[in-house]
Amino acid sequence: MIQKNLGTYARNTWCPGCGNFAILNSITNVLLSLQEEGLALEEVALVAGIGCHGKIVDYINVNSFYSLHGRTVPPAIGIKLAGERMKVIIFSGDGDAYGEGLEHLIFAAKRNIDITVIVHDNRVYGLTTGQYTPTSPLGFRGRSTPSGTKELPLNPLELLLVSGATFLARGYSNRMPMLKEIIKAAIAHRGFSLVDVLQVCVTYFDRYEYYNGRVYDLKDNNRQDFDEALKKIKEWDYNNDVPIALGVFYQKEMPSFEKQFISPALLNGSCEEKIKQFLDERR
Ligand SMILES: Cc1ncc(C[n+]2csc(CCOP(=O)(O)OP(=O)(O)O)c2C)c(N)n1
Ligand code: SF4
Ligand SMILES: [Mg+2]
């Protein structure tokens, strides 16, 4: 069935000005354009975490699954293994993906399963009103840290690159045309893809002014080069006060996990060879 718009009857409860609107607009636009290119929306499954971000699936008229907090990846893997043709797209928060659910994310990257993870990285627990998360900067003052956090943030892209992810990008909710392009490329990628979206939470951690003055587009970077990607990813460690790159840092073609269950041909030497070659290149 061809759908002209993907709106639902659900009342939107996000705060006015929230960066989640840009992600909703971008993914809706991307899904409609993929439909025009021949994708059947019945073959798309959205998986949501728990948090403000998770409500996104209520606002898109496509099959979806609400997981538990931090548990988006296991149902997404299940859907993909049960239906190899499915496009599985996760919407997760920074608390959800990088805190509670981090171990699942690492294993999904390690396996290179063909799913897309879009992280609404507002660097705060939005739904539970302002506690700090793994990407909150040092000294972040919120409900659980009134005198400021005492620990440095995690750089999730660095961790996922070394874990084996084959597509890693960063977008920003206030750069929507670019965000659409990045999300479309992530969905098209065959393998594990993750887009860390700097999604501003206007209520608990308003960073519009900060990001607007610092973001720049990655241009002419060699996406296939692991070392170059690592260097660029490490440039901004989610804490230091430097320019912040947006775009695709890394993209590499590799056999994906689910294929190995459906194609006996891939279980023979050729698949192992490709994995070995991939690892050799990274040494
Ligand atoms: C297992 C479990 N732990 C904690 C919670 C409470 N909880 C619900 S949402 C949330 C934080 C959400 O933060 P994030 O993932 O960053 O999403 P955001 O609201 O910022 O979009 C927490 C701690 C829960 N529902 N389940
Ligand atoms: S609390 Fe923050 S993340 Fe949640 S809807 Fe409001 S602005 Fe958006
Ligand atoms: Mg959050």
XYZ file of N, CA, C and O in Angstrom, residues 70-266:
788
model
N 16.776 0.539 27.240
C 18.086 -0.066 26.979
C 18.043 -1.364 26.202
O 19.071 -2.019 26.015
N 16.873 -1.754 25.744
C 16.767 -3.074 25.105
C 16.229 -2.984 23.687
O 15.468 -3.854 23.257
N 16.629 -1.979 22.953
C 16.160 -1.887 21.563
C 16.826 -2.925 20.670
O 16.206 -3.435 19.736
N 18.086 -3.210 20.936
C 18.859 -4.034 20.005
C 18.380 -5.492 19.943
O 18.222 -6.030 18.840
N 18.117 -6.157 21.085
C 17.696 -7.573 20.960
C 16.445 -7.773 20.102
O 16.465 -8.628 19.198
N 15.347 -7.006 20.290
C 14.213 -7.224 19.380
C 14.541 -6.866 17.928
O 14.051 -7.518 16.995
N 15.391 -5.859 17.739
C 15.759 -5.490 16.360
C 16.509 -6.632 15.688
O 16.263 -6.970 14.522
N 17.412 -7.253 16.429
C 18.162 -8.392 15.872
C 17.188 -9.534 15.567
O 17.260 -10.182 14.523
N 16.249 -9.754 16.483
C 15.259 -10.821 16.267
C 14.449 -10.588 15.004
O 14.245 -11.513 14.211
N 14.010 -9.351 14.812
C 13.203 -9.032 13.614
C 14.036 -9.276 12.353
O 13.573 -9.871 11.383
N 15.272 -8.847 12.392
C 16.125 -8.977 11.198
C 16.426 -10.447 10.885
O 16.430 -10.860 9.718
N 16.672 -11.226 11.921
C 16.978 -12.641 11.683
C 15.738 -13.398 11.201
O 15.834 -14.338 10.408
N 14.549 -12.954 11.677
C 13.322 -13.638 11.264
C 12.900 -13.237 9.854
O 12.277 -14.012 9.143
N 13.251 -12.020 9.459
C 12.846 -11.539 8.134
C 13.987 -10.771 7.514
O 14.091 -9.563 7.675
N 14.851 -11.473 6.810
C 16.095 -10.875 6.315
C 15.836 -9.666 5.404
O 16.628 -8.739 5.339
N 14.672 -9.637 4.736
C 14.394 -8.526 3.820
C 13.964 -7.249 4.563
O 13.897 -6.178 3.967
N 13.674 -7.358 5.867
C 13.167 -6.206 6.610
C 14.237 -5.120 6.784
O 15.410 -5.413 6.974
N 13.787 -3.864 6.711
C 14.644 -2.725 7.098
C 14.302 -2.440 8.550
O 13.158 -2.095 8.863
N 15.248 -2.600 9.421
C 14.979 -2.422 10.847
C 15.695 -1.154 11.329
O 16.914 -1.026 11.181
N 14.901 -0.238 11.864
C 15.463 1.051 12.283
C 15.142 1.281 13.761
O 13.978 1.268 14.165
N 16.199 1.492 14.526
C 16.055 1.721 15.970
C 16.108 3.219 16.259
O 16.938 3.934 15.694
N 15.253 3.670 17.164
C 15.349 5.027 17.716
C 15.634 4.869 19.199
O 14.823 4.287 19.932
N 16.784 5.365 19.605
C 17.203 5.153 20.980
C 17.710 6.472 21.554
O 18.088 7.380 20.811
N 17.733 6.560 22.872
C 18.270 7.768 23.507
C 19.710 7.538 23.931
O 20.209 6.409 23.891
N 20.378 8.586 24.357
C 21.765 8.430 24.819
C 21.797 7.641 26.124
O 22.701 6.817 26.338
N 20.794 7.839 26.987
C 20.722 7.029 28.201
C 20.394 5.591 27.830
O 21.007 4.644 28.328
N 19.468 5.433 26.934
C 18.981 4.123 26.500
C 20.082 3.309 25.793
O 20.349 2.156 26.151
N 20.726 3.941 24.812
C 21.697 3.218 23.979
C 23.071 3.109 24.629
O 23.705 2.054 24.587
N 23.543 4.222 25.204
C 24.934 4.262 25.676
C 25.068 3.968 27.168
O 26.172 3.813 27.678
N 23.936 3.955 27.889
C 23.963 3.629 29.305
C 23.439 2.225 29.496
O 24.165 1.232 29.357
N 22.149 2.152 29.764
C 21.491 0.867 30.043
C 21.757 -0.213 28.970
O 21.935 -1.375 29.278
N 21.791 0.201 27.686
C 21.853 -0.814 26.613
C 23.196 -0.956 25.937
O 23.293 -1.553 24.858
N 24.246 -0.447 26.554
C 25.526 -0.365 25.835
C 26.057 -1.721 25.362
O 26.591 -1.846 24.268
N 25.913 -2.739 26.221
C 26.502 -4.032 25.824
C 25.822 -4.594 24.580
O 26.469 -5.185 23.710
N 24.535 -4.363 24.434
C 23.835 -4.851 23.232
C 24.356 -4.158 21.981
O 24.522 -4.773 20.927
N 24.603 -2.866 22.126
C 25.064 -2.074 20.989
C 26.436 -2.562 20.518
O 26.684 -2.720 19.318
N 27.306 -2.826 21.483
C 28.656 -3.291 21.136
C 28.573 -4.616 20.371
O 29.247 -4.809 19.353
N 27.700 -5.510 20.829
C 27.609 -6.815 20.153
C 26.953 -6.701 18.781
O 27.311 -7.426 17.862
N 26.017 -5.773 18.636
C 25.408 -5.577 17.310
C 26.462 -5.058 16.334
O 26.521 -5.476 15.171
N 27.319 -4.153 16.807
C 28.391 -3.625 15.968
C 29.400 -4.731 15.647
O 29.824 -4.899 14.501
N 29.761 -5.482 16.643
C 30.718 -6.585 16.483
C 30.228 -7.594 15.447
O 30.990 -8.108 14.633
N 28.925 -7.853 15.464
C 28.356 -8.835 14.527
C 28.115 -8.247 13.147
O 27.845 -8.971 12.200
N 28.122 -6.935 13.061
C 27.775 -6.249 11.820
C 26.415 -6.712 11.292
O 26.245 -7.009 10.110
N 25.439 -6.735 12.177
C 24.080 -7.063 11.721
C 23.494 -5.848 11.005
O 23.740 -4.706 11.386
N 22.736 -6.106 9.964
C 22.227 -5.030 9.108
C 21.003 -4.351 9.742
O 19.862 -4.620 9.358
N 21.277 -3.498 10.717
C 20.218 -2.676 11.312
C 20.753 -1.241 11.398
O 21.964 -1.032 11.343
N 19.842 -0.290 11.510
C 20.246 1.117 11.635
C 19.829 1.634 13.009
O 18.682 1.431 13.420
N 20.752 2.275 13.688
C 20.454 2.837 15.008
C 20.557 4.362 14.921
O 21.605 4.896 14.535
N 19.474 5.037 15.265
C 19.492 6.495 15.299
C 19.420 6.900 16.767
O 18.431 6.607 17.451
N 20.496 7.513 17.241
C 20.532 7.874 18.661
C 20.174 9.354 18.817
O 20.827 10.229 18.249
N 19.115 9.604 19.583
C 18.699 10.975 19.890
C 19.576 11.419 21.063
O 19.210 11.264 22.225
N 20.759 11.924 20.730
C 21.765 12.174 21.769
C 21.635 13.600 22.313
O 22.369 14.505 21.917
N 20.673 13.771 23.229
C 20.507 15.100 23.845
C 21.402 15.253 25.068
O 21.407 16.275 25.733
N 22.137 14.189 25.385
C 23.140 14.206 26.439
C 22.537 14.456 27.824
O 23.172 15.022 28.710
N 21.303 13.947 27.968
C 20.589 14.083 29.236
C 19.442 13.062 29.244
O 19.003 12.619 28.177
N 19.001 12.665 30.432
C 17.761 11.883 30.526
C 16.622 12.891 30.439
O 16.347 13.601 31.412
N 15.957 12.951 29.288
C 14.894 13.933 29.117
C 13.626 13.530 29.850
O 13.117 14.280 30.693
N 13.159 12.328 29.582
C 11.853 11.903 30.119
C 11.826 11.918 31.646
O 10.830 12.280 32.254
N 12.943 11.533 32.270
C 12.965 11.476 33.734
C 13.502 12.775 34.341
O 13.951 12.807 35.481
N 13.517 13.824 33.554
C 13.718 15.227 33.965
C 15.133 15.633 34.395
O 15.307 16.296 35.416
N 16.115 15.256 33.601
C 17.404 15.953 33.697
C 18.565 15.295 34.403
O 19.486 15.999 34.827
N 18.577 13.964 34.509
C 19.767 13.313 35.089
C 20.865 13.218 34.019
O 20.595 13.303 32.835
N 22.113 13.009 34.435
C 23.195 12.959 33.452
C 23.293 11.591 32.793
O 22.814 10.590 33.328
N 23.886 11.569 31.607
C 24.016 10.327 30.822
C 25.493 10.113 30.466
O 26.332 10.977 30.786
N 25.819 9.023 29.778
C 27.228 8.791 29.425
C 27.836 9.872 28.527
O 29.060 9.986 28.451
N 27.016 10.669 27.831
C 27.616 11.701 26.969
C 27.480 13.116 27.550
O 27.832 14.089 26.890
N 26.987 13.240 28.775
C 26.934 14.581 29.398
C 28.365 15.056 29.674
O 29.212 14.263 30.100
N 28.624 16.337 29.450
C 29.990 16.826 29.697
C 30.350 16.860 31.186
O 29.462 16.894 32.038
N 31.635 16.867 31.450
C 32.125 16.966 32.830
C 31.543 18.226 33.487
O 31.536 19.299 32.890
N 31.033 18.061 34.687
C 30.497 19.220 35.405
C 29.028 19.491 35.127
O 28.474 20.458 35.652
N 28.391 18.635 34.304
C 26.967 18.833 33.970
C 26.122 18.868 35.249
O 26.196 17.969 36.091
N 25.341 19.937 35.384
C 24.463 20.061 36.559
C 23.044 19.670 36.178
O 22.457 20.258 35.279
N 22.531 18.684 36.859
C 21.156 18.242 36.608
C 20.545 17.743 37.896
O 21.118 17.916 38.980
N 19.374 17.088 37.770
C 18.651 16.633 38.962
C 19.479 15.713 39.865
O 19.382 15.753 41.073
N 20.287 14.832 39.229
C 21.042 13.870 40.044
C 22.440 14.376 40.368
O 23.169 13.752 41.136
N 22.836 15.486 39.755
C 24.189 16.022 39.991
C 24.113 17.537 40.182
O 24.616 18.305 39.360
N 23.500 17.991 41.268
C 23.338 19.440 41.451
C 24.666 20.192 41.542
O 24.739 21.365 41.201
N 25.729 19.502 41.972
C 27.011 20.221 42.019
C 27.924 19.811 40.861
O 29.126 20.062 40.891
N 27.349 19.194 39.841
C 28.129 18.876 38.630
C 28.661 17.461 38.626
O 29.033 16.917 39.667
N 28.716 16.837 37.421
C 29.260 15.471 37.331
C 30.762 15.511 37.570
O 31.427 16.534 37.344
N 31.281 14.384 38.013
C 32.711 14.303 38.338
C 33.427 13.375 37.363
O 34.529 12.927 37.626
N 32.775 13.025 36.241
C 33.412 12.080 35.309
C 33.338 12.588 33.880
O 32.406 13.311 33.507
N 34.323 12.177 33.089
C 34.350 12.583 31.689
C 33.331 11.770 30.886
O 33.032 10.633 31.239
N 32.801 12.339 29.799
C 31.847 11.575 28.982
C 32.534 10.486 28.166
O 33.749 10.477 27.997
N 31.692 9.609 27.656
C 32.135 8.548 26.745
C 32.049 9.099 25.322
O 31.139 9.870 25.033
N 32.984 8.686 24.463
C 32.842 9.005 23.036
C 32.261 7.754 22.372
O 32.985 6.800 22.076
N 30.949 7.718 22.136
C 30.328 6.477 21.667
C 30.805 6.057 20.277
O 30.907 4.861 19.991
N 31.123 7.033 19.432
C 31.545 6.685 18.070
C 32.907 5.990 18.083
O 33.153 5.058 17.310
N 33.763 6.439 18.978
C 35.084 5.807 19.097
C 34.921 4.347 19.545
O 35.513 3.428 18.971
N 34.086 4.149 20.552
C 33.870 2.805 21.079
C 33.282 1.883 19.996
O 33.705 0.732 19.827
N 32.330 2.410 19.242
C 31.665 1.563 18.243
C 32.556 1.294 17.041
O 32.475 0.232 16.423
N 33.420 2.237 16.717
C 34.347 2.006 15.604
C 35.258 0.829 15.931
O 35.406 -0.095 15.126
N 35.820 0.846 17.130
C 36.734 -0.251 17.470
C 35.970 -1.550 17.759
O 36.555 -2.622 17.772
N 34.660 -1.445 17.956
C 33.860 -2.661 18.184
C 33.490 -3.355 16.872
O 32.976 -4.471 16.897
N 33.675 -2.673 15.734
C 33.400 -3.328 14.452
C 32.279 -2.721 13.628
O 31.898 -3.271 12.595
N 31.712 -1.583 14.061
C 30.636 -0.951 13.277
C 31.153 -0.621 11.878
O 32.309 -0.226 11.712
N 30.275 -0.759 10.877
C 30.725 -0.502 9.507
C 30.146 0.789 8.914
O 30.429 1.116 7.770
N 29.320 1.497 9.670
C 28.850 2.820 9.223
C 28.642 3.665 10.474
O 27.826 3.326 11.341
N 29.371 4.777 10.558
C 29.242 5.654 11.726
C 29.174 7.110 11.284
O 30.000 7.559 10.476
N 28.167 7.802 11.812
C 27.983 9.197 11.393
C 27.484 10.034 12.566
O 26.994 9.506 13.563
N 27.609 11.370 12.397
C 27.027 12.280 13.379
C 26.176 13.319 12.640
O 26.604 13.874 11.627
N 24.953 13.525 13.142
C 24.084 14.573 12.597
C 23.742 15.556 13.693
O 24.145 15.393 14.851
N 22.981 16.585 13.314
C 22.589 17.621 14.278
C 21.151 18.012 13.967
O 20.794 18.212 12.801
N 20.344 18.130 15.011
C 18.915 18.394 14.790
C 18.664 19.776 14.185
O 17.597 20.033 13.652
N 19.653 20.634 14.221
C 19.481 21.961 13.618
C 20.143 22.061 12.236
O 20.374 23.163 11.741
N 20.469 20.922 11.628
C 20.994 20.875 10.247
C 20.208 19.780 9.525
O 20.729 18.701 9.227
N 18.941 20.084 9.247
C 18.044 19.025 8.784
C 18.349 18.466 7.397
O 18.285 17.246 7.208
N 18.671 19.284 6.385
C 18.953 18.685 5.075
C 20.073 17.641 5.172
O 19.993 16.553 4.609
N 21.098 17.979 5.931
C 22.216 17.050 6.090
C 21.790 15.803 6.870
O 22.191 14.682 6.551
N 20.954 16.025 7.880
C 20.483 14.899 8.696
C 19.717 13.889 7.831
O 19.902 12.678 7.963
N 18.876 14.408 6.932
C 18.121 13.512 6.038
C 19.072 12.673 5.187
O 18.911 11.469 5.048
N 20.068 13.348 4.622
C 21.034 12.628 3.768
C 21.752 11.533 4.541
O 21.924 10.416 4.069
N 22.172 11.874 5.756
C 22.926 10.917 6.572
C 22.032 9.723 6.916
O 22.450 8.562 6.819
N 20.795 9.997 7.320
C 19.893 8.903 7.716
C 19.604 8.009 6.513
O 19.596 6.776 6.621
N 19.425 8.621 5.358
C 19.148 7.812 4.159
C 20.352 6.906 3.832
O 20.197 5.729 3.520
N 21.540 7.477 3.943
C 22.748 6.687 3.658
C 22.910 5.565 4.682
O 23.322 4.445 4.339
N 22.560 5.846 5.930
C 22.694 4.816 6.976
C 21.736 3.657 6.702
O 22.105 2.484 6.847
N 20.520 3.979 6.290
C 19.531 2.920 6.016
C 19.955 2.115 4.786
O 19.779 0.895 4.735
N 20.541 2.790 3.811
C 20.971 2.092 2.585
C 22.171 1.176 2.847
O 22.380 0.189 2.133
N 22.948 1.500 3.869
C 24.152 0.717 4.158
C 23.791 -0.722 4.542
O 22.889 -0.943 5.339
N 24.524 -1.688 3.969
C 24.302 -3.104 4.310
C 25.236 -3.498 5.439
O 26.403 -3.804 5.199
N 24.738 -3.441 6.643
C 25.555 -3.758 7.808
C 25.125 -2.871 8.957
O 24.151 -2.111 8.851
N 25.860 -2.922 10.051
C 25.481 -2.137 11.233
C 25.777 -0.654 11.014
O 26.915 -0.273 10.779
N 24.740 0.164 11.106
C 24.948 1.603 10.941
C 24.397 2.336 12.156
O 23.355 1.956 12.705
N 25.112 3.378 12.559
C 24.649 4.181 13.693
C 24.866 5.660 13.390
O 25.918 6.060 12.906
N 23.809 6.436 13.639
C 23.907 7.885 13.498
C 23.700 8.495 14.881
O 22.641 8.323 15.499
N 24.723 9.160 15.374
C 24.612 9.858 16.654
C 24.105 11.269 16.330
O 24.820 12.060 15.730
N 22.854 11.534 16.699
C 22.280 12.843 16.362
C 22.361 13.767 17.578
O 21.816 13.441 18.639
N 23.045 14.874 17.418
C 23.060 15.887 18.485
C 21.665 16.505 18.477
O 21.347 17.349 17.644
N 20.822 15.984 19.357
C 19.403 16.365 19.395
C 19.206 17.236 20.633
O 19.362 16.769 21.744
N 18.902 18.485 20.393
C 18.866 19.405 21.531
C 17.598 19.220 22.366
O 16.492 19.169 21.842
N 17.809 19.106 23.683
C 16.701 19.081 24.644
C 16.592 20.499 25.199
O 17.408 20.906 26.028
N 15.620 21.235 24.699
C 15.526 22.654 25.105
C 15.206 22.816 26.582
O 15.503 23.841 27.185
N 14.599 21.798 27.162
C 14.138 21.938 28.551
C 15.242 21.630 29.571
O 15.383 22.338 30.564
N 16.033 20.596 29.329
C 17.016 20.199 30.349
C 18.479 20.407 29.943
O 19.363 20.326 30.790
N 18.730 20.619 28.642
C 20.121 20.865 28.255
C 20.135 21.555 26.888
O 20.396 20.936 25.869
N 19.850 22.836 26.920
C 19.735 23.589 25.668
C 21.123 23.929 25.133
O 21.812 24.789 25.681
N 21.502 23.283 24.042
C 22.840 23.473 23.483
C 22.815 24.098 22.082
O 23.798 24.010 21.345
N 21.675 24.675 21.683
C 21.603 25.211 20.315
C 22.735 26.197 20.038
O 23.454 26.084 19.047
N 22.889 27.165 20.950
C 23.882 28.205 20.705
C 25.291 27.603 20.653
O 26.094 27.942 19.790
N 25.535 26.673 21.566
C 26.852 26.040 21.630
C 27.169 25.303 20.321
O 28.209 25.501 19.707
N 26.233 24.456 19.882
C 26.487 23.684 18.664
C 26.529 24.579 17.419
O 27.368 24.375 16.541
N 25.597 25.544 17.366
C 25.545 26.390 16.161
C 26.893 27.056 15.889
O 27.279 27.227 14.735
N 27.586 27.406 16.937
C 28.872 28.078 16.764
C 30.033 27.130 16.507
O 31.153 27.586 16.269
N 29.805 25.840 16.572
C 30.939 24.912 16.472
C 30.845 23.849 15.375
O 31.856 23.305 14.959
N 29.642 23.515 14.910
C 29.550 22.389 13.968
C 30.096 22.759 12.588
O 29.999 23.896 12.157
N 30.690 21.771 11.944
C 31.137 21.932 10.552
C 30.929 20.611 9.815
O 30.848 19.554 10.443
N 30.810 20.703 8.484
C 30.566 19.494 7.682
C 31.877 18.812 7.317
O 32.794 19.468 6.822
N 31.907 17.514 7.503
C 33.058 16.730 7.064
C 33.054 16.743 5.540
O 32.030 16.421 4.929
N 34.149 17.119 4.951
C 34.178 17.096 3.469
C 35.449 16.384 3.042
O 36.484 16.538 3.652
N 35.346 15.646 1.956
C 36.511 14.985 1.362
C 37.232 14.036 2.315
O 38.425 13.793 2.153
N 36.550 13.548 3.330
C 37.223 12.561 4.181
C 37.124 11.189 3.522
O 36.157 10.912 2.802
N 38.139 10.380 3.731
C 38.122 9.029 3.162
C 37.380 8.116 4.140
O 37.945 7.654 5.120
N 36.096 7.866 3.840
C 35.240 7.093 4.750
C 35.717 5.650 4.950
O 35.317 4.990 5.878
N 36.524 5.185 4.010
C 36.955 3.789 4.091
C 38.181 3.614 4.980
O 38.579 2.498 5.272
N 38.787 4.726 5.345
C 40.060 4.654 6.059
C 39.808 4.639 7.574
O 39.414 5.647 8.169
N 40.072 3.504 8.180
C 39.802 3.316 9.613
C 40.574 4.337 10.462
O 40.008 4.977 11.347
N 41.864 4.507 10.171
C 42.683 5.404 10.997
C 42.230 6.852 10.871
O 42.196 7.593 11.854
N 41.884 7.242 9.625
C 41.404 8.621 9.418
C 40.088 8.834 10.180
O 39.875 9.880 10.807
N 39.225 7.832 10.103
C 37.937 7.938 10.805
C 38.158 8.062 12.303
O 37.554 8.907 12.973
N 39.075 7.240 12.830
C 39.336 7.265 14.274
C 39.860 8.646 14.700
O 39.439 9.205 15.713
N 40.754 9.190 13.874
C 41.329 10.512 14.193
C 40.230 11.577 14.220
O 40.151 12.388 15.145
N 39.371 11.565 13.204
C 38.281 12.556 13.130
C 37.283 12.375 14.278
O 36.794 13.342 14.858
N 36.991 11.117 14.573
C 36.032 10.837 15.652
C 36.579 11.310 16.995
O 35.839 11.795 17.845
N 37.912 11.205 17.155
C 38.501 11.586 18.446
C 38.714 13.096 18.591
O 38.999 13.579 19.686
N 38.554 13.819 17.461
C 38.777 15.268 17.484
C 37.928 15.934 18.581
O 38.417 16.730 19.368
N 36.627 15.618 18.610
C 35.733 16.133 19.670
C 35.389 14.963 20.576
O 34.833 13.958 20.101
N 35.741 15.074 21.850
C 35.527 13.950 22.758
C 34.259 14.142 23.603
O 34.138 13.579 24.671
N 33.336 14.940 23.123
C 32.063 15.239 23.805
C 32.282 16.097 25.035
O 31.384 16.287 25.834
N 33.523 16.594 25.185
C 33.808 17.431 26.347
C 34.665 18.642 25.974
O 34.400 19.745 26.443
N 35.667 18.425 25.105
C 36.579 19.538 24.800
C 35.890 20.588 23.924
O 34.933 20.297 23.200
N 36.386 21.793 24.000
C 35.744 22.924 23.341
C 36.394 23.170 21.979
O 37.184 24.096 21.816
N 36.071 22.324 21.013
C 36.691 22.399 19.684
C 35.586 22.324 18.627
O 34.434 22.028 18.959
N 35.919 22.553 17.332
C 34.903 22.368 16.291
C 34.375 20.928 16.294
O 35.098 19.985 16.629
N 33.094 20.795 15.931
C 32.426 19.486 15.997
C 32.052 19.036 14.583
O 31.244 19.684 13.916
N 32.644 17.935 14.143
C 32.402 17.452 12.771
C 31.036 16.767 12.659
O 30.628 16.015 13.543
N 30.346 17.046 11.548
C 29.093 16.356 11.222
C 29.288 15.641 9.890
O 29.950 16.157 8.995
N 28.680 14.467 9.758
C 28.769 13.735 8.495
C 29.088 12.277 8.742
O 29.013 11.797 9.876
N 29.465 11.583 7.661
C 29.773 10.148 7.768
C 31.278 9.999 8.012
O 32.089 10.407 7.187
N 31.642 9.427 9.131
C 33.057 9.239 9.466
C 33.615 7.975 8.820
O 34.757 7.938 8.408
N 32.786 6.930 8.792
C 33.324 5.620 8.391
C 32.256 4.812 7.680
O 31.083 4.802 8.092
N 32.643 4.165 6.596
C 31.723 3.247 5.908
C 32.542 2.171 5.216
O 33.454 2.483 4.446
N 32.187 0.944 5.512
C 32.959 -0.174 4.964
C 32.013 -1.320 4.625
O 31.110 -1.630 5.396
N 32.216 -1.926 3.469
C 31.396 -3.092 3.111
C 31.990 -4.345 3.746
O 33.179 -4.607 3.611
N 31.160 -5.085 4.436
C 31.594 -6.323 5.107
C 30.433 -7.303 5.107
O 29.283 -6.872 5.120
N 30.681 -8.598 5.134
C 29.553 -9.540 5.234
C 28.756 -9.248 6.509
O 29.330 -9.001 7.563
N 27.433 -9.259 6.381
C 26.634 -8.956 7.568
C 26.117 -10.243 8.218
O 26.010 -11.289 7.577
N 25.825 -10.120 9.504
C 25.514 -11.270 10.360
C 24.376 -12.125 9.812
O 24.507 -13.350 9.669
N 23.250 -11.480 9.468
C 22.056 -12.237 9.092
C 22.263 -13.040 7.814
O 21.689 -14.101 7.634
N 23.129 -12.549 6.918
C 23.368 -13.250 5.649
C 23.951 -14.637 5.900
O 23.753 -15.562 5.125
N 24.694 -14.732 6.988
C 25.373 -15.991 7.242
C 24.412 -17.091 7.679
O 24.771 -18.259 7.697
N 23.190 -16.679 8.028
C 22.188 -17.685 8.385
C 21.379 -18.134 7.178
O 20.729 -19.149 7.215
N 21.399 -17.298 6.120
C 20.537 -17.650 4.987
C 21.315 -18.120 3.768
O 20.765 -18.709 2.879
N 22.605 -17.848 3.726
C 23.338 -18.211 2.535
C 24.501 -19.137 2.876
O 25.530 -18.688 3.355
N 24.341 -20.438 2.640
C 25.436 -21.365 2.967
C 26.729 -20.985 2.257
O 27.820 -21.208 2.777
N 26.593 -20.329 1.092
C 27.802 -19.961 0.344
C 28.688 -19.034 1.163
O 29.913 -19.069 1.083
N 28.041 -18.216 1.982
C 28.814 -17.263 2.772
C 29.497 -17.909 3.974
O 30.301 -17.295 4.643
